[in-house]
Tab-separated table of C-alpha atoms in Angstrom:
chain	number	residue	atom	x	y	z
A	2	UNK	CA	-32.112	-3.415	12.920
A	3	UNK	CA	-28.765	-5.597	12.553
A	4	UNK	CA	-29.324	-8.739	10.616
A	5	UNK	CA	-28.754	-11.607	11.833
A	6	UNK	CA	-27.132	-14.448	10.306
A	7	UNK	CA	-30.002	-16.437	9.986
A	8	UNK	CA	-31.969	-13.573	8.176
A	9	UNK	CA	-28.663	-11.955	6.078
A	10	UNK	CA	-28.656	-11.965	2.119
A	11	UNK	CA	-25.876	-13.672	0.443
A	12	UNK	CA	-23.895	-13.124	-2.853
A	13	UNK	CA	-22.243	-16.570	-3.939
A	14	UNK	CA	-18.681	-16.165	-4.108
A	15	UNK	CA	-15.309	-19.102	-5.352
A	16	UNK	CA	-11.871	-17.867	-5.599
A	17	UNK	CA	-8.966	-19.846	-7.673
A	18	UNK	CA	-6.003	-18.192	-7.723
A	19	UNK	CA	-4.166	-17.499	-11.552
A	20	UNK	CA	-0.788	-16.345	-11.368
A	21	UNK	CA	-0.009	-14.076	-14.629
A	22	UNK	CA	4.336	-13.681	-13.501
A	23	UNK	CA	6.898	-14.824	-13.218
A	24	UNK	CA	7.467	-16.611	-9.672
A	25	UNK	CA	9.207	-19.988	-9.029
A	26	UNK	CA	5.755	-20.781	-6.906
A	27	UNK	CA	3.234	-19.984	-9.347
A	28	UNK	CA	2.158	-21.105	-12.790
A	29	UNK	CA	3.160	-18.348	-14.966
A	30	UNK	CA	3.151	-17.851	-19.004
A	31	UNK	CA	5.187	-15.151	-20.427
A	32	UNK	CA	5.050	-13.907	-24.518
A	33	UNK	CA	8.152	-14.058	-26.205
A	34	UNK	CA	10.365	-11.509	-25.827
A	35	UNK	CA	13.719	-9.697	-26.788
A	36	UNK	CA	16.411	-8.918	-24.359
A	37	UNK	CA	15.519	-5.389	-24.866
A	38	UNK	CA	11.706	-5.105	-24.216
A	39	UNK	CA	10.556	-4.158	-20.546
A	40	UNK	CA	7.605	-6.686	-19.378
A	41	UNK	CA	4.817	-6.682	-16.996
A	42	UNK	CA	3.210	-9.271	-14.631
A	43	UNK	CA	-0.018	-9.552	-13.780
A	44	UNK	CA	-1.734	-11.650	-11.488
A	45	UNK	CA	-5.097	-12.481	-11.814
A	46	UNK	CA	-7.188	-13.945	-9.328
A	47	UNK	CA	-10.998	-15.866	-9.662
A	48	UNK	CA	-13.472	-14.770	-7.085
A	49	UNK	CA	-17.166	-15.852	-6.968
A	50	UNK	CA	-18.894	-14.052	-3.731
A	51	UNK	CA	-20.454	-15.770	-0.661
A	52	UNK	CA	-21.896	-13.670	2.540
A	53	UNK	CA	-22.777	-9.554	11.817
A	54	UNK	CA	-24.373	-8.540	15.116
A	55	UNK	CA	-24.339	-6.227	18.997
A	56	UNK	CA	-21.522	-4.412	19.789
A	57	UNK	CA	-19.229	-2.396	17.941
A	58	UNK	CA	-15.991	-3.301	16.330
A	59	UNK	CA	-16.075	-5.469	13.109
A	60	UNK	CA	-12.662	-5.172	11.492
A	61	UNK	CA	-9.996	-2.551	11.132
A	62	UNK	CA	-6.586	-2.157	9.644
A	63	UNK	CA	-3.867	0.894	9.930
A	64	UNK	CA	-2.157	1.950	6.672
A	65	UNK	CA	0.678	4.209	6.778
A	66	UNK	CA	2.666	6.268	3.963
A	67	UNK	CA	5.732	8.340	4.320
A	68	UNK	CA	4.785	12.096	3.229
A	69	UNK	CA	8.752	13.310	3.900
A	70	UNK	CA	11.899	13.310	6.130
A	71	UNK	CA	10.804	11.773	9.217
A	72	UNK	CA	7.154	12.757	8.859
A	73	UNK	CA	4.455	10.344	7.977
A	74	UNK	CA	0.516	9.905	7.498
A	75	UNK	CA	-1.526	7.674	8.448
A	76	UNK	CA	-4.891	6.450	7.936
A	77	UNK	CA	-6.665	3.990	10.104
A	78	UNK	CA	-10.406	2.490	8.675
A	79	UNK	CA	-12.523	0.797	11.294
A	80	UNK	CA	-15.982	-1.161	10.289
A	81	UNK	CA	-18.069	-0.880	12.938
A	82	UNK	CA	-22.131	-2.210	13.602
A	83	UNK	CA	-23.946	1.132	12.697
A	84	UNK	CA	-26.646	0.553	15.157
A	85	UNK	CA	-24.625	0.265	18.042
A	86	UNK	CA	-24.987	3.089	20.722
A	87	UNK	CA	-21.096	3.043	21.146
A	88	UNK	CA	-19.264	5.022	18.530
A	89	UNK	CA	-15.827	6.745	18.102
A	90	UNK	CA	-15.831	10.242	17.034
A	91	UNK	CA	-12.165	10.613	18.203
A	92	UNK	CA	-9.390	7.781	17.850
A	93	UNK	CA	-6.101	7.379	20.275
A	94	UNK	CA	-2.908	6.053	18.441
A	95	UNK	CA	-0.556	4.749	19.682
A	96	UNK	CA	2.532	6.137	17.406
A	97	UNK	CA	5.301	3.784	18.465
A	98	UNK	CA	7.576	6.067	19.625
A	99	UNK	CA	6.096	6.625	23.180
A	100	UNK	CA	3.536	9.489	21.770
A	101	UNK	CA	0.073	8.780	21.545
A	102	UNK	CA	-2.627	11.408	20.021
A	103	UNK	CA	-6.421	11.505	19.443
A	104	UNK	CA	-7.244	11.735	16.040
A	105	UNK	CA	-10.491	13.354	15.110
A	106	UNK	CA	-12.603	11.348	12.321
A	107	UNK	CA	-12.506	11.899	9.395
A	108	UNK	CA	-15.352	10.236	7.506
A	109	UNK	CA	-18.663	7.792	8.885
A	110	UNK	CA	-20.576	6.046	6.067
A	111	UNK	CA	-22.834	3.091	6.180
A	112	UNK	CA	-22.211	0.791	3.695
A	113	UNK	CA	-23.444	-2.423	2.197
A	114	UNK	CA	-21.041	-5.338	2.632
A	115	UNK	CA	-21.868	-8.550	1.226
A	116	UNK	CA	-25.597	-7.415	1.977
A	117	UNK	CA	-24.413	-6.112	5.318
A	118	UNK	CA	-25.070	-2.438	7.064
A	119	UNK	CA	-21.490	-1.827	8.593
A	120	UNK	CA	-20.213	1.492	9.430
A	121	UNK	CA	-17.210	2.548	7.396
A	122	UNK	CA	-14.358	5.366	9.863
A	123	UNK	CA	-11.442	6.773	8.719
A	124	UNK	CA	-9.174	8.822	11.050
A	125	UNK	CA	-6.203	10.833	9.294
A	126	UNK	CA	-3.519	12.433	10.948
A	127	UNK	CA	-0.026	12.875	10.411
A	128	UNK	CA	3.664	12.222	12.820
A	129	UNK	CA	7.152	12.963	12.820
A	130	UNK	CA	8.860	10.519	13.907
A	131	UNK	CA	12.522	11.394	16.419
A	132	UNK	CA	14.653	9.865	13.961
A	133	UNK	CA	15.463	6.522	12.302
A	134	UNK	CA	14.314	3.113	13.706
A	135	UNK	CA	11.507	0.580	13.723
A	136	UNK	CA	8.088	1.742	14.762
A	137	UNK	CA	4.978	-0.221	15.536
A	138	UNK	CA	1.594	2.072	15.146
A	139	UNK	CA	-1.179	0.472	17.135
A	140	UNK	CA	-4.857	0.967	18.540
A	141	UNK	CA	-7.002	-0.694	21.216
A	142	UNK	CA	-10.483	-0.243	21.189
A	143	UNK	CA	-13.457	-1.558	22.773
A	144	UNK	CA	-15.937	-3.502	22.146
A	145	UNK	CA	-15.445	-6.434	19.352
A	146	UNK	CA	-19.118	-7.870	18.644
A	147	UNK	CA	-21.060	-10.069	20.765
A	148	UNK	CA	-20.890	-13.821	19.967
A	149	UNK	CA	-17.973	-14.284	17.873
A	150	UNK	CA	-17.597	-18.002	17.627
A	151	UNK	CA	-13.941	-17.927	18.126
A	152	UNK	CA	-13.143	-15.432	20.789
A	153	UNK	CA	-14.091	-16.286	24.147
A	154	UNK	CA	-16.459	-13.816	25.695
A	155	UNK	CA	-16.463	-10.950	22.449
A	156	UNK	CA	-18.464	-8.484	23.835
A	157	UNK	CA	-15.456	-7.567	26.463
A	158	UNK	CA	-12.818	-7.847	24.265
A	159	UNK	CA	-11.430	-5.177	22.808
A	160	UNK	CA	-9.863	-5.124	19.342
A	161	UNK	CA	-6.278	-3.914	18.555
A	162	UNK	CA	-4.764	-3.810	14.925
A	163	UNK	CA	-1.231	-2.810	14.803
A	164	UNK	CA	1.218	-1.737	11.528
A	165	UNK	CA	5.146	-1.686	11.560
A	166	UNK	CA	7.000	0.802	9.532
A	167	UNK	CA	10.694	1.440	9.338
A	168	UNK	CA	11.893	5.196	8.994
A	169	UNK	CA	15.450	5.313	7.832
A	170	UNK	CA	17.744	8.237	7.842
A	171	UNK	CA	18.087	8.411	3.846
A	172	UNK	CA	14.292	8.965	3.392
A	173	UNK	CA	13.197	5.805	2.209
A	174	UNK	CA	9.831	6.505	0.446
A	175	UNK	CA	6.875	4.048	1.352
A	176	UNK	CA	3.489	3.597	1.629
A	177	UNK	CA	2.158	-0.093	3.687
A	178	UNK	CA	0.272	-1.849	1.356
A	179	UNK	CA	-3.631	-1.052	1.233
A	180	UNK	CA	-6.262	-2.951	0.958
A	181	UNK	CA	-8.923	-3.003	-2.304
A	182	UNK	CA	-11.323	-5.680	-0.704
A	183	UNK	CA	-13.510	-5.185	2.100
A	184	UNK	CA	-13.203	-6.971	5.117
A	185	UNK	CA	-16.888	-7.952	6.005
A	186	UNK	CA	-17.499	-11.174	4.133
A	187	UNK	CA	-20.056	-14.002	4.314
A	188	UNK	CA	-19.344	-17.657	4.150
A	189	UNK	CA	-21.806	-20.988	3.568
A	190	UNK	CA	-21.962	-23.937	6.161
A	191	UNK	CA	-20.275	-27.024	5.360
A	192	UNK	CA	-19.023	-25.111	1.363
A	193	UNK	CA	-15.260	-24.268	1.036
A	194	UNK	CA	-14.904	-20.291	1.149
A	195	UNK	CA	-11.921	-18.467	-0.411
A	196	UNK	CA	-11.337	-14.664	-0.182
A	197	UNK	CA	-8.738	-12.242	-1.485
A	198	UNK	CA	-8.038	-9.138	0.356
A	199	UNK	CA	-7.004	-7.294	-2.542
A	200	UNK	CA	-3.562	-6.025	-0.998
A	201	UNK	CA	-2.100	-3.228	-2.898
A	202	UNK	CA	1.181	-1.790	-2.507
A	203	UNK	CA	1.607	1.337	-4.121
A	204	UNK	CA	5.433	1.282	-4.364
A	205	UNK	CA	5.584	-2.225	-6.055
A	206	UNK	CA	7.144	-4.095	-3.588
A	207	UNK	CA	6.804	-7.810	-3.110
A	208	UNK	CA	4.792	-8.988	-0.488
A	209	UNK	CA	3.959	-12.474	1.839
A	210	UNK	CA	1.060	-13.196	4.060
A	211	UNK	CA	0.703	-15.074	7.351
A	212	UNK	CA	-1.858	-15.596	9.230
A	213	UNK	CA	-1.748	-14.198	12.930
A	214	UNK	CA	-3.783	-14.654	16.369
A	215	UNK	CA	-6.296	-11.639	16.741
A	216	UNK	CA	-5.472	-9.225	19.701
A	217	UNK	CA	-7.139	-8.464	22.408
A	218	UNK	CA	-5.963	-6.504	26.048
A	219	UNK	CA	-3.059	-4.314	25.756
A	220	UNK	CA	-2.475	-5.965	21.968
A	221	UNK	CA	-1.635	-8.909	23.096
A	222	UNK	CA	-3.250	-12.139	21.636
A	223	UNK	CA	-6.188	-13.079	23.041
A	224	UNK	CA	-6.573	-16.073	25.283
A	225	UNK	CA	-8.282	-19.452	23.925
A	226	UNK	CA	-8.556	-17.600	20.571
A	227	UNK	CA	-9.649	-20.420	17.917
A	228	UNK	CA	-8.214	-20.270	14.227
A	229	UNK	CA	-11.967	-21.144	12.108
A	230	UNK	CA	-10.149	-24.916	11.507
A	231	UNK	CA	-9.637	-25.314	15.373
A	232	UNK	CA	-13.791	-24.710	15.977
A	233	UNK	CA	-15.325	-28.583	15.055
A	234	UNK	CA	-11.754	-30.005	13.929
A	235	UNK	CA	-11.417	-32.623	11.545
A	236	UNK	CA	-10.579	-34.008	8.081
A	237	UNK	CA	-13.265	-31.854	6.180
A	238	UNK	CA	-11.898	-28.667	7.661
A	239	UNK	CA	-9.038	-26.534	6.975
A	240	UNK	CA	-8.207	-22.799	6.984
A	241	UNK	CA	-4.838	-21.595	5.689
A	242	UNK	CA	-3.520	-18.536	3.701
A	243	UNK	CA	-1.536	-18.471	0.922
A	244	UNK	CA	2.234	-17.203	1.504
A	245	UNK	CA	2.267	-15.740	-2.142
A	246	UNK	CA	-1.318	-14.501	-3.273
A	247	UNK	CA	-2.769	-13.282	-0.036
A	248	UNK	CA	-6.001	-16.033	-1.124
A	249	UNK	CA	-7.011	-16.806	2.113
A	250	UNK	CA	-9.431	-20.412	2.243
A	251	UNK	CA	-11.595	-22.609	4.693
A	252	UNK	CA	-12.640	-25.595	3.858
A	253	UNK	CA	-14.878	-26.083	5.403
A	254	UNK	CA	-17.122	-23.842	8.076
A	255	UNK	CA	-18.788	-26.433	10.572
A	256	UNK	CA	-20.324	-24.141	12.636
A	257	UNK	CA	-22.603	-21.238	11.859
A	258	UNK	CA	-22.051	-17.667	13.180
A	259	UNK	CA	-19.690	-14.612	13.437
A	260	UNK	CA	-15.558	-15.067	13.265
A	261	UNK	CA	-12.776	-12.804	12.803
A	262	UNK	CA	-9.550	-13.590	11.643
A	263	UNK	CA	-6.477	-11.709	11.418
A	264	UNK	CA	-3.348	-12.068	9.031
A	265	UNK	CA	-0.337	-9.681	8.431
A	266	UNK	CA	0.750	-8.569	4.850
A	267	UNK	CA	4.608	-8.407	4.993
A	268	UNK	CA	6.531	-5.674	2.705
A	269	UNK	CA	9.630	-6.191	1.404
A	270	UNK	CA	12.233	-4.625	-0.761
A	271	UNK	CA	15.514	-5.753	-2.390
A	272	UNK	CA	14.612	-8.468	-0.003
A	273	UNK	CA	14.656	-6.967	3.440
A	274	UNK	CA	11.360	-6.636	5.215
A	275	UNK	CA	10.639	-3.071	5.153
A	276	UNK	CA	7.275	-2.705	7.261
A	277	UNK	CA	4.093	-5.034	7.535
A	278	UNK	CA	0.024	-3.716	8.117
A	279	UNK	CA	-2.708	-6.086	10.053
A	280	UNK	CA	-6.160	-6.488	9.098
A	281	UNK	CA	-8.640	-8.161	11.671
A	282	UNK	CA	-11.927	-9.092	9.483
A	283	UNK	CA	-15.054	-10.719	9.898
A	284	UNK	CA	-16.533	-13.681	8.217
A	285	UNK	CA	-20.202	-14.358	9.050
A	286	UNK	CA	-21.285	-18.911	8.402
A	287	UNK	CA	-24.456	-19.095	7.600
A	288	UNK	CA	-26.688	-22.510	5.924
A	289	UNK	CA	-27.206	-21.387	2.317
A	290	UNK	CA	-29.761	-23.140	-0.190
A	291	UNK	CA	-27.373	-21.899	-2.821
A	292	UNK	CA	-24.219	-22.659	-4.988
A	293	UNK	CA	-21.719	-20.133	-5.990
A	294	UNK	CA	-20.758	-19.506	-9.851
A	295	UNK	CA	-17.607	-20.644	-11.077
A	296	UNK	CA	-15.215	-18.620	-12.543
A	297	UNK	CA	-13.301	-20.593	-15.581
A	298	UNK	CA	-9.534	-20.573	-15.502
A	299	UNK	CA	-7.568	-17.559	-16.773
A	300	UNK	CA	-4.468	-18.049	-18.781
A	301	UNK	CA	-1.197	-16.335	-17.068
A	302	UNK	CA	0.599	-14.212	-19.083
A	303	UNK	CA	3.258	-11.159	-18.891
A	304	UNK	CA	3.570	-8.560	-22.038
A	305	UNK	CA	5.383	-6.107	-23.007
A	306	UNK	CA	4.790	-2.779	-21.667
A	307	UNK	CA	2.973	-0.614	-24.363
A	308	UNK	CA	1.290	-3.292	-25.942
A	309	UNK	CA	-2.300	-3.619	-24.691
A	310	UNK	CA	-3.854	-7.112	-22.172
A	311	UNK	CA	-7.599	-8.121	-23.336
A	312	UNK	CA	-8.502	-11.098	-20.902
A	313	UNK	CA	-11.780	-12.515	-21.707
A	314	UNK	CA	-13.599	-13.820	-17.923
A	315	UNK	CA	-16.895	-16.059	-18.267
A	316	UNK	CA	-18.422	-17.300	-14.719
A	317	UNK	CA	-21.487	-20.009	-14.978
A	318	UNK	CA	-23.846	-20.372	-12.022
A	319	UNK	CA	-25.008	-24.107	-11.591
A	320	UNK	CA	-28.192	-23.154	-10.222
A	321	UNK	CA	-30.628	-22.175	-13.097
A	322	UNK	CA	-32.636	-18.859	-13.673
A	323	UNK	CA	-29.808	-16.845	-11.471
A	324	UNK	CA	-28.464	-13.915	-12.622
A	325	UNK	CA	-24.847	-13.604	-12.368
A	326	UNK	CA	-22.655	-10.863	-12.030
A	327	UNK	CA	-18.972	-9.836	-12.531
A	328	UNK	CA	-16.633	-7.308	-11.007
A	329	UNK	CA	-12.773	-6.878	-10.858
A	330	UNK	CA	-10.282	-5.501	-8.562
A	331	UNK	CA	-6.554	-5.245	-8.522
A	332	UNK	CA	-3.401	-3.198	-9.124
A	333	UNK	CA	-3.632	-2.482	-12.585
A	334	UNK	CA	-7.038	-0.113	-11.482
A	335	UNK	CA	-5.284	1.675	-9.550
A	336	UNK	CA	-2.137	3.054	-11.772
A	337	UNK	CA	-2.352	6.615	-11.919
A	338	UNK	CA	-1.903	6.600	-16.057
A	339	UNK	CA	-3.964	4.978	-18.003
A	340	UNK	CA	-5.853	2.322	-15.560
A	341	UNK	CA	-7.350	-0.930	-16.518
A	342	UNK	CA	-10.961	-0.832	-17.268
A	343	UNK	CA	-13.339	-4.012	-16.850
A	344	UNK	CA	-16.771	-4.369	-18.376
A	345	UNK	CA	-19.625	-6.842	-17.812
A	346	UNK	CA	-23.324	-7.317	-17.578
A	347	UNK	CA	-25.211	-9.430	-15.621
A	348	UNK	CA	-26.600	-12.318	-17.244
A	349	UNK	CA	-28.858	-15.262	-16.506
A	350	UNK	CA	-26.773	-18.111	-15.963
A	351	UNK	CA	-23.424	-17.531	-17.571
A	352	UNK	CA	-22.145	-14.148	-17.557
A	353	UNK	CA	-19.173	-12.353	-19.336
A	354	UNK	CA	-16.613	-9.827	-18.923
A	355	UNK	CA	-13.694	-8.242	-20.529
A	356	UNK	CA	-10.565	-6.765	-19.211
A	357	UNK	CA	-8.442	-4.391	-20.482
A	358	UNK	CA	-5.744	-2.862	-20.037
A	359	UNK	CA	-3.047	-0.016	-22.374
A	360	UNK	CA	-0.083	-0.484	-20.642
A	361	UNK	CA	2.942	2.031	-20.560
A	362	UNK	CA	6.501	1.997	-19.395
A	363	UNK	CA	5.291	3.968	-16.347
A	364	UNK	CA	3.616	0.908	-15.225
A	365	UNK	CA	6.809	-1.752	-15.254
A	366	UNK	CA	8.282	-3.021	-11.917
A	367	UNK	CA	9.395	-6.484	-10.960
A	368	UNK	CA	6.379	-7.377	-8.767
A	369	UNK	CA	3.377	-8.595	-11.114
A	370	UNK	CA	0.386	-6.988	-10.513
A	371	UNK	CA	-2.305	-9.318	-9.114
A	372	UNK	CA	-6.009	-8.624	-10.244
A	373	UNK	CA	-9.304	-10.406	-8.214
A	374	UNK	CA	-11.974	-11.265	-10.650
A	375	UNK	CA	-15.628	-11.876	-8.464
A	376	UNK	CA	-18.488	-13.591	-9.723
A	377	UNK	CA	-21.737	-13.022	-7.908
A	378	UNK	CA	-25.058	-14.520	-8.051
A	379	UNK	CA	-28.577	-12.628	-7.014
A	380	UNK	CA	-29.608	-15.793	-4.623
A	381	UNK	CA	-30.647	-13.459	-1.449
A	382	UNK	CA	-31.794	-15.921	1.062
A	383	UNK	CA	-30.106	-17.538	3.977
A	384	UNK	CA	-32.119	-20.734	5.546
């Protein structure tokens, strides 16, 4: 049976943004070094966790990756409610270029999401594209869930996620950024809730975020949509995104029950936007007797590539006898040679963590790397 919010559990989550580059917007420290030596930037981000319903469509993004020529894959992930009779077996894309196909699933898993069930499909199919231009990749589905606070009417509105890739004639090799957060996520009545969707961009490009109106009909935005600050206005509540770090924050919910939000994750290289993916997410308000842990402030830094990072991360929970946990998330994971590692165990009250990370010259570029550090406690009720 789908939870509802009233009954859902809840991890405790706070995010503060550290900046370990070299930006003129963010704090940044860098090591001393000599004209010669090659550094890397890492950004490091403070998470501590915080926590759906009828019919079908929860979130979904579309992530797209040259493979060669004109030719190009692409993977679109839908969350869906697992226990709804509706379900997609089969996907229709719409390519961009006039050409739509129906693309066969790949994968269906349920999965736990901030103590949700949601049902996790990927579709994978590849294009070639006519030649060189600017193509938008987008899919309209129905049903979003019933009783989304901000969308009028949910339950017959569908959702549509689009992505915007640009195919040049000199092969220009790119992959949209991906995404290493999921986007199910709970939040507490009347308590500030920040969340990083983990954006990843293979490549190394530099990337901005903006928020954007979620789509409805024939992708267009949907009518008397409500940003989560425009639902109970006033002084004590505020949502906004951050241009640089992706850290998205709302200060404060006012209303209990489902929202989605969208935003769009630009790409750019040698400063000229190159392509930009959607993600449309859900946030579930609930009343929580519970406060989350707090992460204490990371030091930025940038070193020298071949030299090796150790960032200690503590997180204390200010409600005693919970057990806290820690997990981490980021670029610096994901490098093909020799990945970051992060340990912790869960402790009562304070826990601690340690991240690490050998760096090589295969991992410079002149984006920093941005890791998400979550601390989570094991408070499982909703009132």
């Amino acid at each position: 049976m789908r939870e509802h919010p009233e009954q859902m559990r809840r991890s405790s989550s706070t995010q503060q943004p550290i900046i370990l580059g070299t930006g003129p917007e963010i704090a940044n420290f860098a090591l001393p070094m000599k004209p010669f030596l090659r550094c890397i930037a890492v950004i490091l981000l403070l998470f501590a966790a915080q926590r759906a319903e009828a019919t079908h469509n929860e979130a979904g993004e579309i992530i797209v990756c040259h493979v060669g020529g004109y030719t190009y894959s692409v993977t679109i992930i839908t969350y869906t409610n697992p226990n709804s009779p509706a379900d997609r077996p089969e996907f229709i894309l719409d390519w961009g270029d006039g050409i739509t196909d129906t693309i066969p699933r790949l994968s269906d898993t349920v999965i736990i999401v901030a103590g949700i069930s949601t049902q996790r499909n990927i579709y994978v199919a590849n294009h070639t594209y006519p030649g060189p231009g600017g193509y938008t990749l987008e899919y309209q589905d129905p049903n979003r869930v019933a009783g989304v606070v901000n969308i009028p009417n949910s339950v017959n509105v569908p959702m549509c996620v689009q992505s915007h890739i640009t195919v040049l004639a000199n092969n220009l090799t790119d992959c949209l950024p991906s995404f290493l957060n999921p986007p199910i996520q709970n939040a507490c009545l009347g308590e500030c809730w920040e969340h990083n969707p983990g954006a990843y961009d293979l490549d190394g490009d530099s990337l901005s975020y903006e928020p954007r109106v979620c789509l409805g009909f024939q992708c267009n935005p949907i009518p008397g949509y409500l940003f989560p600050d425009e639902v109970s206005p006033g002084p004590d509540n505020n949502y906004s995104i951050d241009p640089l770090t992706g850290t998205i924050t709302w200060c404060a919910p006012q209303q209990s029950g489902i929202y989605n939000i969208a935003f769009v994750v630009n790409e750019w290289r040698d400063g000229v936007l190159i392509g930009w993916v959607e993600r449309d997410m859900q946030v579930i308000v609930a009343a929580c007797n519970d406060h989350p842990p707090v992460i204490a402030a990371v030091l930025d830094t940038c070193i020298e590539a071949g030299t090796t990072l150790v960032t200690a991360v503590q997180a204390t929970d200010p409600d005693a006898g919970q057990t806290v946990s820690l997990f981490a998330l980021g670029g610096p994971f994901e490098v093909d040679s020799s990945p970051a590692t992060f340990t912790s165990t869960p402790q009562t009250g304070t826990a601690f963590g340690t991240f690490t990370w050998n760096t090589n010259c295969s991992h410079v570029r002149q984006q920093p790397y941005q890791v998400t550090f979550k601390a989570q406690d094991n408070y499982n009720q909703v009132q």
